[in-house]
């Protein structure tokens, strides 16, 4: 906010102004090949593109740093992407009370199985000064592939789409073990994936921290909750067969099977690699259909 001089007569003492400077650079390539061999014809195509941005000025000067009030998990300073993860780096989990007692930099009420956050500035205290840039939120190396084939009365088409690099954030029902108000689990049950990979004294090197209820410092944004969200998905697949001259008044009849979003290859630990969250959102659903097309004289 920028201060407004009282002599202007404005009701407000501050006013929002545009500050900062961002640079965007991108590229795109595409190719397609079509051929025919007797009664067999085919077409193969593909596209690959990417866009990168970086903050040139976060404020009035190139040395300014800006942390958002409403979204304090994001930071701006020269050289980093405009959309980013700003949180804590971690060093595993506390294994026992002795390790907790021997660690100066920790949050209050830390228990075995909680996340061990890194004290970035080495002052023996964990606070906002220990947060760091954890990565870019944007998808990179976006691509698509198409395949169309015809042989006699048969036709086949396929569309695939994917992202070569993206860091996603697990959260809510998708990431946390029991997302509750402190008394009752009013938002549903934890995912089996979390239950199978949670910390216990018998599984000290697990993927996730211990199970907790109510508020917890484990929910702070950290590299624990970031995961590989790159993927390749079959967006649509269709197989059809055309019967010519079925009757005198029907030129041809085409019967086809269609499938959409039915197959995804990904290492994403959540439910939907194209969407972060976990509360009030559903993963993309697979759709199957059978239909026919009639051409009349």
Coordinates of C-alpha atoms in Angstrom, one line a residue:
X1 CA 0.0 0.0 0.0
X2 CA 1.1 3.5 -0.8
X3 CA 0.3 6.4 1.6
X4 CA -2.2 8.9 0.3
X5 CA -1.6 12.6 1.4
X6 CA -4.5 13.9 3.6
X7 CA -4.8 17.0 1.4
X8 CA -6.4 14.9 -1.4
X9 CA -9.5 14.5 0.7
X10 CA -9.5 10.7 0.3
X11 CA -11.4 8.6 2.9
X12 CA -8.5 6.1 2.8
X13 CA -5.0 6.7 4.0
X14 CA -3.4 4.2 1.7
X15 CA -3.9 3.1 -1.9
X16 CA -2.8 0.1 -3.8
X17 CA -0.2 0.7 -6.6
X18 CA 1.4 -1.5 -9.2
X19 CA 5.0 -2.4 -8.3
X20 CA 7.5 -4.9 -9.5
X21 CA 8.5 -6.3 -12.8
X22 CA 8.3 -9.8 -14.3
X23 CA 9.9 -11.3 -17.4
X24 CA 8.2 -14.1 -19.4
X25 CA 10.0 -16.2 -22.0
X26 CA 8.6 -19.2 -23.8
X27 CA 8.9 -21.5 -26.9
X28 CA 6.9 -24.0 -28.8
X29 CA 7.6 -26.7 -31.4
X30 CA 5.2 -28.9 -33.3
X31 CA 5.5 -31.6 -36.0
X32 CA 3.2 -33.8 -38.0
X33 CA 3.7 -36.7 -40.4
X34 CA 1.0 -38.2 -42.7
X35 CA 1.4 -41.2 -45.0
X36 CA -0.7 -43.8 -46.9
X37 CA 0.2 -47.4 -47.8
X38 CA -2.4 -49.0 -50.0
X39 CA -5.6 -49.1 -47.9
X40 CA -3.8 -48.1 -44.7
X41 CA -3.3 -44.4 -43.9
X42 CA -2.0 -42.8 -40.7
X43 CA -1.0 -39.4 -39.2
X44 CA 1.3 -38.8 -36.3
X45 CA 1.7 -35.4 -34.6
X46 CA 3.1 -33.8 -31.5
X47 CA 3.7 -30.5 -29.8
X48 CA 6.0 -29.4 -27.0
X49 CA 6.0 -26.0 -25.3
X50 CA 7.3 -24.3 -22.2
X51 CA 7.2 -20.9 -20.5
X52 CA 9.5 -19.5 -17.8
X53 CA 9.1 -16.4 -15.9
X54 CA 11.2 -14.6 -13.3
X55 CA 10.9 -11.7 -11.0
X56 CA 13.1 -8.8 -12.1
X57 CA 11.9 -6.4 -9.4
X58 CA 9.7 -7.4 -6.4
X59 CA 9.2 -3.8 -5.3
X60 CA 10.5 -0.4 -6.3
X61 CA 14.1 -1.7 -6.5
X62 CA 15.8 -4.8 -7.7
X63 CA 16.9 -5.7 -4.1
X64 CA 13.4 -5.6 -2.6
X65 CA 11.8 -8.7 -1.2
X66 CA 8.0 -9.2 -1.0
X67 CA 6.1 -11.7 1.1
X68 CA 2.4 -11.9 0.5
X69 CA 0.1 -11.2 3.4
X70 CA -2.8 -13.3 2.2
X71 CA -0.6 -16.0 0.8
X72 CA 2.5 -16.1 2.9
X73 CA 3.6 -19.4 1.3
X74 CA 4.9 -17.3 -1.6
X75 CA 7.8 -14.9 -1.9
X76 CA 9.1 -12.5 -4.5
X77 CA 12.7 -11.4 -5.0
X78 CA 14.8 -11.0 -8.1
X79 CA 15.5 -14.2 -10.1
X80 CA 12.8 -16.6 -8.9
X81 CA 9.5 -17.5 -10.6
X82 CA 6.5 -15.4 -9.8
X83 CA 4.5 -18.4 -8.5
X84 CA 6.6 -20.4 -6.1
X85 CA 6.7 -22.4 -2.9
X86 CA 8.1 -20.6 0.1
X87 CA 8.5 -22.8 3.1
X88 CA 10.7 -24.9 5.3
X89 CA 13.4 -27.4 4.4
X90 CA 13.4 -30.5 6.4
X91 CA 15.8 -33.1 7.8
X92 CA 13.6 -36.2 8.4
X93 CA 11.5 -36.8 11.5
X94 CA 12.2 -36.7 15.3
X95 CA 12.6 -40.3 16.3
X96 CA 12.4 -40.0 20.1
X97 CA 12.1 -37.6 23.0
X98 CA 15.9 -37.6 23.6
X99 CA 16.5 -36.2 20.1
X100 CA 13.8 -33.6 20.6
X101 CA 15.4 -32.4 23.9
X102 CA 18.8 -32.2 22.3
X103 CA 17.5 -30.0 19.4
X104 CA 17.4 -26.3 20.1
X105 CA 15.6 -25.2 17.0
X106 CA 12.1 -26.7 17.2
X107 CA 8.5 -25.6 17.5
X108 CA 6.6 -26.0 20.9
X109 CA 4.9 -29.2 21.7
X110 CA 7.0 -31.2 19.2
X111 CA 6.5 -35.0 19.6
X112 CA 8.3 -38.1 18.1
X113 CA 7.3 -38.5 14.5
X114 CA 7.0 -34.8 13.9
X115 CA 8.8 -33.1 11.1
X116 CA 12.4 -31.9 11.9
X117 CA 12.7 -28.4 10.3
X118 CA 16.0 -27.0 9.3
X119 CA 17.3 -23.9 11.1
X120 CA 18.4 -22.0 8.0
X121 CA 20.1 -19.1 9.7
X122 CA 21.5 -21.1 12.6
X123 CA 20.1 -18.9 15.4
X124 CA 18.6 -21.7 17.3
X125 CA 15.1 -20.5 16.7
X126 CA 12.5 -21.6 14.2
X127 CA 10.5 -18.8 12.6
X128 CA 9.7 -17.2 9.3
X129 CA 13.3 -16.3 8.9
X130 CA 14.1 -19.9 8.3
X131 CA 11.8 -20.4 5.3
X132 CA 13.3 -20.7 1.9
X133 CA 12.4 -20.9 -1.8
X134 CA 11.3 -24.5 -2.5
X135 CA 10.5 -24.5 -6.1
X136 CA 8.3 -23.4 -9.0
X137 CA 4.5 -24.2 -9.0
X138 CA 4.1 -23.9 -12.8
X139 CA 4.0 -26.9 -15.2
X140 CA 6.9 -27.1 -17.6
X141 CA 7.6 -29.0 -20.8
X142 CA 3.9 -29.4 -21.7
X143 CA 3.3 -31.8 -24.6
X144 CA 0.7 -33.6 -26.6
X145 CA 0.7 -36.4 -29.1
X146 CA -1.9 -37.4 -31.7
X147 CA -2.3 -40.6 -33.7
X148 CA -4.9 -41.2 -36.4
X149 CA -5.1 -44.5 -38.4
X150 CA -7.5 -45.9 -41.0
X151 CA -7.6 -49.3 -42.6
X152 CA -10.4 -50.2 -44.9
X153 CA -13.6 -49.6 -42.8
X154 CA -11.8 -49.3 -39.5
X155 CA -10.6 -46.0 -38.0
X156 CA -8.7 -45.2 -34.8
X157 CA -7.7 -42.0 -33.1
X158 CA -5.7 -41.2 -29.9
X159 CA -4.8 -38.0 -28.1
X160 CA -2.3 -38.0 -25.3
X161 CA -1.3 -35.0 -23.1
X162 CA 1.3 -34.6 -20.4
X163 CA 3.6 -32.4 -18.4
X164 CA 7.3 -33.2 -18.2
X165 CA 8.0 -31.3 -15.0
X166 CA 5.8 -30.0 -12.2
X167 CA 6.1 -29.8 -8.5
X168 CA 2.7 -30.3 -6.7
X169 CA 1.7 -29.7 -3.2
X170 CA -0.1 -32.3 -1.1
X171 CA -2.6 -30.9 1.4
X172 CA -5.9 -31.3 3.1
X173 CA -7.6 -34.7 2.7
X174 CA -5.1 -35.5 0.0
X175 CA -2.1 -35.2 2.2
X176 CA -2.7 -34.9 5.9
X177 CA -3.7 -38.0 7.9
X178 CA -6.8 -36.7 9.7
X179 CA -8.1 -33.3 8.8
X180 CA -10.3 -32.4 11.7
X181 CA -11.4 -29.5 13.9
X182 CA -9.7 -31.0 17.0
X183 CA -12.6 -33.1 18.2
X184 CA -14.3 -35.0 15.4
X185 CA -13.2 -36.0 12.0
X186 CA -15.9 -34.0 10.2
X187 CA -14.2 -34.0 6.8
X188 CA -13.8 -37.7 6.1
X189 CA -11.3 -40.4 6.7
X190 CA -7.5 -40.3 5.9
X191 CA -6.3 -41.9 2.7
X192 CA -5.0 -45.4 2.8
X193 CA -1.8 -44.2 1.1
X194 CA -1.0 -42.0 4.1
X195 CA -1.8 -44.8 6.6
X196 CA 0.5 -47.2 4.8
X197 CA 3.4 -44.6 4.7
X198 CA 3.1 -42.8 8.1
X199 CA 5.8 -42.6 10.7
X200 CA 5.8 -45.0 13.6
X201 CA 8.5 -46.1 15.9
X202 CA 8.7 -49.3 13.9
X203 CA 9.0 -47.4 10.6
X204 CA 11.3 -44.5 11.3
X205 CA 12.1 -43.7 7.6
X206 CA 8.5 -43.4 6.4
X207 CA 7.4 -41.0 3.7
X208 CA 5.1 -39.0 6.0
X209 CA 5.1 -37.8 9.6
X210 CA 3.1 -39.4 12.4
X211 CA -0.7 -39.3 12.5
X212 CA -2.1 -36.3 14.4
X213 CA -5.5 -34.6 15.1
X214 CA -6.3 -31.0 15.6
X215 CA -3.7 -28.3 14.8
X216 CA -0.1 -29.2 14.1
X217 CA 3.1 -27.6 13.0
X218 CA 3.4 -30.6 10.6
X219 CA 1.0 -28.8 8.2
X220 CA 3.4 -25.9 7.6
X221 CA 4.5 -25.8 4.0
X222 CA 7.7 -27.7 3.7
X223 CA 9.5 -30.0 1.2
X224 CA 7.7 -32.9 2.9
X225 CA 4.4 -31.9 1.2
X226 CA 5.9 -31.4 -2.3
X227 CA 5.8 -34.2 -4.8
X228 CA 6.5 -34.9 -8.4
X229 CA 3.4 -34.1 -10.4
X230 CA 4.6 -34.8 -13.9
X231 CA 2.3 -37.1 -15.9
X232 CA 1.2 -38.5 -19.2
X233 CA -2.5 -39.1 -19.8
X234 CA -4.6 -40.6 -22.6
X235 CA -7.1 -37.9 -23.0
X236 CA -9.2 -39.6 -25.6
X237 CA -9.2 -42.8 -27.6
X238 CA -11.7 -43.8 -30.3
X239 CA -12.1 -46.9 -32.3
X240 CA -14.8 -47.0 -35.1
X241 CA -16.1 -49.3 -37.8
X242 CA -18.1 -48.0 -40.8
X243 CA -20.6 -50.2 -42.6
X244 CA -21.4 -48.8 -46.1
X245 CA -24.9 -49.0 -47.8
X246 CA -26.7 -50.7 -44.9
X247 CA -30.1 -50.0 -46.6
X248 CA -31.2 -48.1 -49.6
X249 CA -31.9 -45.0 -47.6
X250 CA -28.8 -45.3 -45.4
X251 CA -25.5 -44.3 -47.0
X252 CA -23.4 -45.7 -44.2
X253 CA -23.5 -46.6 -40.5
X254 CA -20.5 -46.0 -38.2
X255 CA -20.3 -47.6 -34.8
X256 CA -17.6 -46.4 -32.4
X257 CA -16.2 -46.9 -28.9
X258 CA -14.8 -43.8 -27.1
X259 CA -12.8 -43.5 -23.9
X260 CA -11.7 -40.3 -22.2
X261 CA -9.2 -39.7 -19.3
X262 CA -9.0 -43.4 -18.7
X263 CA -5.3 -44.0 -18.3
X264 CA -2.7 -41.9 -16.5
X265 CA 1.0 -42.5 -15.9
X266 CA 2.4 -40.5 -13.0
X267 CA 4.4 -40.6 -9.8
X268 CA 2.1 -38.0 -8.1
X269 CA 1.1 -39.1 -4.6
X270 CA -2.2 -37.3 -4.7
X271 CA -5.4 -38.1 -6.6
X272 CA -5.1 -35.8 -9.5
X273 CA -1.7 -34.6 -11.0
X274 CA -3.3 -31.6 -12.7
X275 CA -4.8 -30.2 -9.5
X276 CA -3.4 -29.4 -6.0
X277 CA -5.6 -29.4 -3.0
X278 CA -7.5 -32.3 -1.4
X279 CA -10.6 -30.5 -0.1
X280 CA -13.8 -30.1 -2.1
X281 CA -12.2 -31.3 -5.3
X282 CA -12.6 -34.5 -7.3
X283 CA -10.0 -36.1 -9.6
X284 CA -10.8 -36.3 -13.3
X285 CA -13.2 -39.1 -14.0
X286 CA -12.7 -41.7 -16.8
X287 CA -15.6 -41.7 -19.3
X288 CA -16.5 -44.6 -21.6
X289 CA -19.2 -44.4 -24.3
X290 CA -20.5 -46.3 -27.3
X291 CA -22.3 -44.6 -30.1
X292 CA -23.2 -44.6 -33.8
X293 CA -23.4 -42.2 -36.7
X294 CA -25.8 -42.5 -39.6
X295 CA -25.5 -40.8 -43.0
X296 CA -28.7 -40.7 -45.0
X297 CA -29.1 -40.2 -48.7

